[in-house]
Short mmCIF file of C-alpha atoms in Angstrom, two decimals:
data_model
loop_
_atom_site.label_atom_id
_atom_site.label_comp_id
_atom_site.label_asym_id
_atom_site.label_seq_id
_atom_site.Cartn_x
_atom_site.Cartn_y
_atom_site.Cartn_z
CA MET B 1 -29.91 -68.66 -7.02
CA ARG B 2 -27.35 -68.13 -9.75
CA SER B 3 -30.05 -67.76 -12.48
CA ARG B 4 -31.99 -65.26 -10.34
CA SER B 5 -28.78 -63.25 -9.81
CA LEU B 6 -28.03 -63.17 -13.53
CA GLY B 7 -31.59 -62.15 -14.31
CA LEU B 8 -31.47 -59.31 -11.81
CA THR B 9 -28.16 -58.10 -13.22
CA ALA B 10 -29.55 -58.13 -16.76
CA ALA B 11 -32.62 -56.17 -15.67
CA LEU B 12 -30.51 -53.52 -13.98
CA LEU B 13 -28.26 -53.24 -17.00
CA SER B 14 -31.24 -52.78 -19.32
CA ALA B 15 -32.64 -50.05 -17.08
CA ALA B 16 -29.32 -48.26 -17.05
CA LEU B 17 -29.08 -48.40 -20.85
CA LEU B 18 -32.64 -47.12 -21.15
CA LEU B 19 -31.87 -44.14 -18.91
CA THR B 20 -28.71 -43.43 -20.90
CA GLY B 21 -30.68 -43.46 -24.11
CA CYS B 22 -33.25 -41.05 -22.70
CA GLY B 23 -30.43 -38.66 -21.78
CA GLY B 24 -29.03 -38.70 -25.30
CA GLY B 25 -25.67 -39.89 -23.97
CA ASP B 26 -24.71 -36.37 -22.77
CA GLU B 27 -23.29 -35.61 -19.35
CA LYS B 28 -25.13 -33.06 -17.27
CA LYS B 29 -23.75 -29.63 -18.18
CA GLU B 30 -23.20 -26.82 -15.71
CA PRO B 31 -25.16 -23.70 -16.53
CA LYS B 32 -23.07 -21.04 -18.28
CA ALA B 33 -21.88 -18.19 -16.09
CA ASP B 34 -23.56 -14.88 -16.66
CA PRO B 35 -20.75 -12.71 -18.09
CA THR B 36 -22.26 -9.61 -16.46
CA VAL B 37 -21.92 -11.06 -12.96
CA GLU B 38 -18.77 -10.16 -10.97
CA SER B 39 -17.01 -8.84 -14.06
CA ALA B 40 -17.66 -5.15 -13.63
CA VAL B 41 -14.64 -3.14 -12.49
CA PRO B 42 -15.50 -0.91 -9.50
CA ASP B 43 -15.83 2.70 -10.56
CA THR B 44 -13.51 3.95 -7.80
CA TRP B 45 -9.76 4.38 -7.46
CA PRO B 46 -8.24 1.45 -5.52
CA LEU B 47 -5.93 3.52 -3.30
CA THR B 48 -8.32 6.34 -2.38
CA GLY B 49 -11.84 4.95 -2.88
CA GLU B 50 -12.72 8.10 -4.83
CA GLU B 51 -15.34 7.77 -7.55
CA LEU B 52 -14.46 8.17 -11.21
CA PRO B 53 -16.53 10.06 -13.76
CA GLU B 54 -19.35 7.97 -15.22
CA GLY B 55 -18.11 5.55 -17.85
CA LYS B 56 -14.48 5.78 -16.76
CA SER B 57 -12.51 2.80 -15.49
CA ALA B 58 -9.77 2.59 -12.84
CA ALA B 59 -8.02 -0.20 -14.77
CA ARG B 60 -4.71 1.02 -16.13
CA ASN B 61 -2.03 -0.51 -18.36
CA HIS B 62 0.60 0.08 -15.70
CA PRO B 63 1.02 -1.33 -12.18
CA VAL B 64 1.04 0.64 -8.94
CA LEU B 65 4.44 2.34 -8.75
CA VAL B 66 5.81 2.94 -5.25
CA ALA B 67 8.65 5.47 -5.06
CA LYS B 68 11.04 5.39 -2.08
CA ILE B 69 11.56 9.06 -1.22
CA ASP B 70 14.07 10.48 1.25
CA ASN B 71 12.57 12.22 4.27
CA THR B 72 15.53 14.06 5.80
CA SER B 73 16.40 17.75 5.48
CA SER B 74 18.79 16.86 2.65
CA ALA B 75 15.79 15.82 0.53
CA SER B 76 14.29 19.33 0.40
CA PRO B 77 12.38 19.91 -1.71
CA GLN B 78 10.64 16.59 -2.15
CA VAL B 79 9.03 16.30 -5.59
CA GLY B 80 5.82 14.55 -6.67
CA LEU B 81 4.02 13.96 -3.36
CA GLY B 82 1.12 16.17 -4.45
CA LYS B 83 0.18 13.54 -7.07
CA ALA B 84 0.54 10.46 -4.85
CA ASP B 85 -2.58 8.46 -3.98
CA LEU B 86 -1.22 7.02 -0.74
CA VAL B 87 1.91 7.52 1.38
CA PHE B 88 3.57 5.28 3.99
CA GLU B 89 6.15 6.67 6.40
CA GLU B 90 8.47 3.99 7.75
CA MET B 91 11.42 3.94 10.14
CA VAL B 92 14.90 3.33 8.72
CA GLU B 93 18.43 3.62 10.10
CA GLY B 94 19.11 5.97 13.00
CA ARG B 95 15.36 5.95 13.76
CA MET B 96 14.86 8.43 10.92
CA THR B 97 12.08 7.89 8.35
CA ARG B 98 11.64 7.31 4.65
CA LEU B 99 8.52 7.55 2.48
CA ALA B 100 6.90 4.95 0.23
CA ALA B 101 4.69 7.01 -2.09
CA PHE B 102 2.08 5.10 -4.12
CA PHE B 103 1.23 6.35 -7.63
CA TYR B 104 -1.56 4.90 -9.73
CA SER B 105 -4.22 7.44 -10.73
CA GLN B 106 -1.47 9.81 -11.89
CA LEU B 107 2.12 9.15 -12.97
CA PRO B 108 4.14 12.36 -12.63
CA LYS B 109 7.18 13.02 -14.81
CA GLU B 110 9.37 13.62 -11.79
CA VAL B 111 9.48 12.26 -8.23
CA GLY B 112 12.29 12.22 -5.72
CA PRO B 113 14.82 12.30 -4.36
CA VAL B 114 14.63 8.52 -4.76
CA ARG B 115 16.44 6.40 -2.16
CA SER B 116 16.98 2.73 -1.33
CA MET B 117 14.54 0.01 -0.33
CA ARG B 118 14.04 -1.78 2.97
CA GLY B 119 12.65 -5.18 3.99
CA THR B 120 9.61 -3.34 5.38
CA ASP B 121 8.59 -2.58 1.80
CA ILE B 122 7.63 -6.21 1.19
CA ASP B 123 4.62 -5.89 3.51
CA ILE B 124 3.78 -2.41 2.23
CA VAL B 125 3.61 -3.05 -1.53
CA SER B 126 2.52 -6.70 -1.76
CA PRO B 127 -1.26 -6.21 -1.24
CA VAL B 128 -1.51 -4.36 -4.59
CA ASP B 129 1.50 -5.98 -6.36
CA GLY B 130 3.23 -2.61 -6.33
CA ILE B 131 6.56 -2.17 -8.10
CA LEU B 132 9.20 -0.32 -6.10
CA VAL B 133 11.05 2.61 -7.66
CA THR B 134 14.40 2.83 -5.91
CA SER B 135 18.02 3.92 -6.10
CA GLY B 136 18.99 0.38 -5.05
CA ALA B 137 19.40 -1.58 -1.80
CA ALA B 138 21.83 -3.60 0.25
CA PRO B 139 22.36 -7.16 -1.11
CA ILE B 140 20.61 -8.66 1.92
CA THR B 141 17.53 -6.55 1.19
CA LYS B 142 17.50 -7.33 -2.52
CA ASP B 143 17.66 -11.03 -1.66
CA ARG B 144 14.71 -10.72 0.73
CA LEU B 145 12.61 -8.87 -1.85
CA ALA B 146 13.46 -11.40 -4.54
CA ARG B 147 12.45 -14.32 -2.32
CA ALA B 148 9.18 -12.51 -1.54
CA GLY B 149 8.47 -12.01 -5.24
CA VAL B 150 8.55 -8.19 -5.06
CA THR B 151 9.56 -6.43 -8.28
CA PHE B 152 11.63 -3.26 -8.27
CA ILE B 153 13.15 -0.83 -10.78
CA GLU B 154 16.44 0.73 -9.72
CA GLU B 155 18.67 3.53 -10.90
CA GLY B 156 20.26 2.71 -14.22
CA ALA B 157 16.98 1.92 -15.93
CA GLU B 158 15.54 4.35 -18.47
CA GLY B 159 13.49 6.95 -16.63
CA PHE B 160 16.05 7.81 -13.92
CA ARG B 161 18.26 10.88 -13.93
CA ARG B 162 20.57 12.78 -11.62
CA ASP B 163 19.70 16.35 -10.60
CA PRO B 164 23.04 18.24 -10.64
CA SER B 165 21.64 20.91 -8.30
CA ARG B 166 21.43 18.37 -5.47
CA SER B 167 24.15 16.60 -3.49
CA GLN B 168 25.16 13.21 -4.90
CA THR B 169 23.32 10.99 -2.40
CA TYR B 170 20.08 12.93 -2.80
CA SER B 171 20.13 13.58 -6.55
CA VAL B 172 18.29 10.55 -8.00
CA MET B 173 14.99 11.52 -9.64
CA ALA B 174 12.53 9.29 -11.53
CA ASP B 175 10.12 9.84 -14.41
CA LEU B 176 7.15 7.61 -13.58
CA LYS B 177 5.57 8.07 -17.01
CA VAL B 178 8.61 6.43 -18.60
CA LEU B 179 8.84 3.73 -15.91
CA GLY B 180 5.13 2.99 -16.24
CA LYS B 181 5.52 2.39 -19.97
CA SER B 182 8.42 0.01 -19.30
CA LYS B 183 6.22 -2.11 -17.03
CA LYS B 184 3.02 -2.30 -19.07
CA VAL B 185 0.43 -4.80 -17.85
CA ASP B 186 -3.05 -5.87 -18.88
CA GLU B 187 -5.63 -3.31 -17.80
CA VAL B 188 -6.63 -4.86 -14.47
CA ARG B 189 -7.66 -2.76 -11.51
CA PRO B 190 -5.68 -3.54 -8.32
CA ASP B 191 -7.56 -4.49 -5.16
CA ASP B 192 -8.59 -1.73 -2.77
CA TYR B 193 -5.88 -1.06 -0.20
CA PHE B 194 -8.45 -0.28 2.53
CA VAL B 195 -12.08 -1.02 3.25
CA PHE B 196 -13.42 2.40 2.30
CA GLY B 197 -16.43 4.15 3.76
CA ALA B 198 -17.98 7.54 4.39
CA PRO B 199 -17.31 9.87 7.33
CA GLU B 200 -20.79 9.17 8.66
CA ASP B 201 -19.78 5.49 8.99
CA LEU B 202 -17.23 6.39 11.66
CA PRO B 203 -17.88 5.84 15.35
CA ALA B 204 -17.47 8.74 17.76
CA GLY B 205 -13.89 9.78 18.40
CA LYS B 206 -12.13 12.38 20.49
CA PRO B 207 -10.83 15.79 19.40
CA ALA B 208 -7.49 15.73 17.57
CA LYS B 209 -6.85 19.03 15.84
CA ALA B 210 -3.09 18.63 16.09
CA PHE B 211 -0.68 15.82 17.01
CA ASP B 212 2.94 14.67 16.80
CA VAL B 213 4.14 11.25 15.64
CA ASP B 214 7.59 10.55 17.13
CA PHE B 215 9.76 7.80 15.59
CA GLY B 216 12.69 8.36 17.96
CA ASN B 217 14.89 10.64 15.87
CA HIS B 218 12.20 12.17 13.67
CA THR B 219 8.82 13.69 14.49
CA THR B 220 6.04 14.30 11.97
CA SER B 221 3.65 17.04 13.12
CA TRP B 222 0.08 17.25 11.88
CA SER B 223 -2.65 19.86 12.15
CA PHE B 224 -6.22 19.81 10.89
CA ALA B 225 -7.41 22.71 8.73
CA ASN B 226 -9.98 23.21 5.95
CA GLY B 227 -11.06 19.58 5.89
CA SER B 228 -7.65 17.89 5.68
CA TYR B 229 -4.51 17.24 7.68
CA VAL B 230 -1.46 19.40 7.03
CA ASN B 231 2.01 17.95 7.51
CA GLU B 232 3.71 20.80 9.34
CA THR B 233 7.13 19.18 8.94
CA SER B 234 6.74 18.35 5.25
CA LEU B 235 9.76 18.79 2.98
CA ALA B 236 7.60 18.91 -0.15
CA GLY B 237 7.93 21.86 -2.47
CA GLN B 238 5.31 24.57 -2.17
CA GLY B 239 2.08 23.44 -3.83
CA ASP B 240 3.38 19.86 -4.03
CA GLU B 241 2.34 18.75 -0.52
CA PHE B 242 0.38 15.57 0.04
CA PRO B 243 -3.29 16.42 0.83
CA ALA B 244 -4.16 13.97 3.63
CA THR B 245 -7.86 13.31 4.18
CA ASN B 246 -6.82 10.69 6.74
CA VAL B 247 -3.78 9.93 8.86
CA LEU B 248 -3.64 6.28 9.94
CA VAL B 249 -1.17 5.31 12.67
CA ILE B 250 -0.31 1.60 12.64
CA ARG B 251 1.73 0.27 15.57
CA VAL B 252 4.28 -2.29 14.39
CA LYS B 253 7.21 -4.28 15.71
CA ALA B 254 10.57 -3.06 14.41
CA SER B 255 13.73 -5.15 14.52
CA TYR B 256 17.37 -4.97 13.43
CA ALA B 257 17.63 -5.79 9.71
CA GLY B 258 21.05 -7.42 10.08
CA TYR B 259 23.27 -4.67 8.67
CA GLU B 260 24.35 -1.06 9.17
CA ASP B 261 24.40 1.94 6.85
CA LEU B 262 27.65 3.65 5.76
CA ALA B 263 27.63 5.71 8.98
CA ASN B 264 27.36 2.49 11.07
CA ASN B 265 23.77 3.19 12.08
CA ARG B 266 21.64 0.09 12.56
CA VAL B 267 19.05 -0.43 9.84
CA TYR B 268 15.56 -1.44 10.98
CA ASP B 269 12.74 -3.36 9.35
CA SER B 270 9.13 -3.08 10.51
CA LYS B 271 6.70 -6.01 10.51
CA PHE B 272 3.51 -4.88 8.80
CA HIS B 273 1.60 -8.12 9.14
CA GLY B 274 -0.05 -9.73 12.13
CA LYS B 275 -2.08 -7.47 14.39
CA GLY B 276 -1.75 -4.53 16.76
CA LYS B 277 -3.07 -1.16 17.83
CA ALA B 278 -4.02 1.66 15.48
CA GLN B 279 -5.41 5.19 15.44
CA LEU B 280 -7.43 6.76 12.63
CA PHE B 281 -7.37 10.54 12.39
CA HIS B 282 -10.15 12.13 10.31
CA GLY B 283 -12.08 15.39 10.46
CA GLY B 284 -10.27 16.66 13.52
CA GLN B 285 -11.10 13.52 15.50
CA VAL B 286 -9.14 10.41 16.42
CA ILE B 287 -10.56 6.90 16.79
CA ASP B 288 -8.65 4.23 18.70
CA ALA B 289 -8.67 0.94 16.82
CA THR B 290 -6.93 -2.36 16.18
CA TRP B 291 -5.49 -3.64 12.90
CA ARG B 292 -4.95 -7.04 11.31
CA LYS B 293 -3.12 -8.14 8.18
CA ASP B 294 -2.55 -11.83 7.43
CA GLY B 295 0.87 -12.09 5.79
CA PRO B 296 2.60 -9.73 3.34
CA ASN B 297 -0.14 -10.09 0.71
CA GLY B 298 -3.02 -9.88 3.16
CA ALA B 299 -5.63 -7.13 3.14
CA LEU B 300 -5.53 -4.63 5.96
CA THR B 301 -8.62 -4.60 8.19
CA LEU B 302 -9.44 -2.28 11.08
CA GLN B 303 -11.80 -2.64 14.01
CA ALA B 304 -13.08 -0.20 16.63
CA GLY B 305 -15.40 -1.19 19.46
CA GLY B 306 -15.76 -4.68 18.04
CA ALA B 307 -17.02 -3.45 14.65
CA GLU B 308 -15.35 -2.97 11.30
CA LEU B 309 -13.75 0.45 10.93
CA LYS B 310 -13.84 1.84 7.38
CA VAL B 311 -11.33 4.37 6.13
CA PRO B 312 -13.08 7.47 4.73
CA VAL B 313 -12.69 7.96 1.01
CA GLY B 314 -9.72 10.19 0.16
CA ARG B 315 -5.95 10.23 0.35
CA THR B 316 -4.37 8.54 3.37
CA TRP B 317 -0.97 8.97 4.99
CA VAL B 318 0.03 5.88 6.97
CA GLU B 319 2.45 6.25 9.87
CA LEU B 320 4.07 2.81 10.28
CA LEU B 321 5.08 3.60 13.85
CA PRO B 322 7.24 1.23 15.96
CA GLU B 323 5.69 0.22 19.27
CA GLU B 324 8.33 2.23 21.16
CA GLY B 325 7.36 5.39 19.25
CA SER B 326 4.74 7.81 20.50
CA VAL B 327 1.73 9.86 19.42
CA ALA B 328 1.07 13.07 21.35
CA LEU B 329 -2.19 14.98 20.94
CA LYS B 330 -1.75 18.75 21.17
CA ARG B 331 -4.44 21.02 22.56
#
């Protein structure tokens, strides 16, 4: 039995060596990846879905810059909104609102008045690795942003200035061209903020020529005219208004941030991850929907009637509305 076992082992070893010799001793190599596959940068802007001229790329050597802009009467006139790609309106202290204006396709020389950050901004900027442009923040907020890996540039850096014609609190202005140069990155296009589509992709909605979005101590009023939504309560300078193709209302949970402002008003943070109800306003119609976003870095997805809801190409104003807020359609 032992001699038969040794003979069998020798035979198997010889066969293995023969096969190795036939293979030249090389391990099987994986086929080389085709460099043309999945390497092309989409020829659309990531925050609007708008097409670029043929041969142009949306990759830039600067990140998405997100300016925190005051949205009270003391901010008038707001500067730079006309060149923003995307705007979020979020609730802050006293149930007032503040804007997070996204700039990527254009970096204006002046935006403002620039104000402080909030914890809400983590969920807002993370999907595109946006860098916040801010006057500062409370220590508790800075700590939260640092732990979340969010980068910000605050007053004191080159590119900020004070406008002497404005009151002290509302005088911080920022030059995004200078700030963009200070944060140069490899030319990589950010991910799309929305799943973009065409108006004909939308399901049937109901008429919505005008509506109010009430945060509790601030109401933003919208009307539809000439193919876009007009912010009737905008504080932007004349000709510098944000041209909203879409208004997207996202219902979120807002909670006490753990501190008060200088006037002892509670500061609130909104939770822009998880899921909830939504409304998409486009073309004078409104579509009831639901939203989902898995964690701060997650992509936002919308559904209506059990199917994916795509945001029409164009500039979008997002109302990050607390659940206790209200939307009122006006006839």
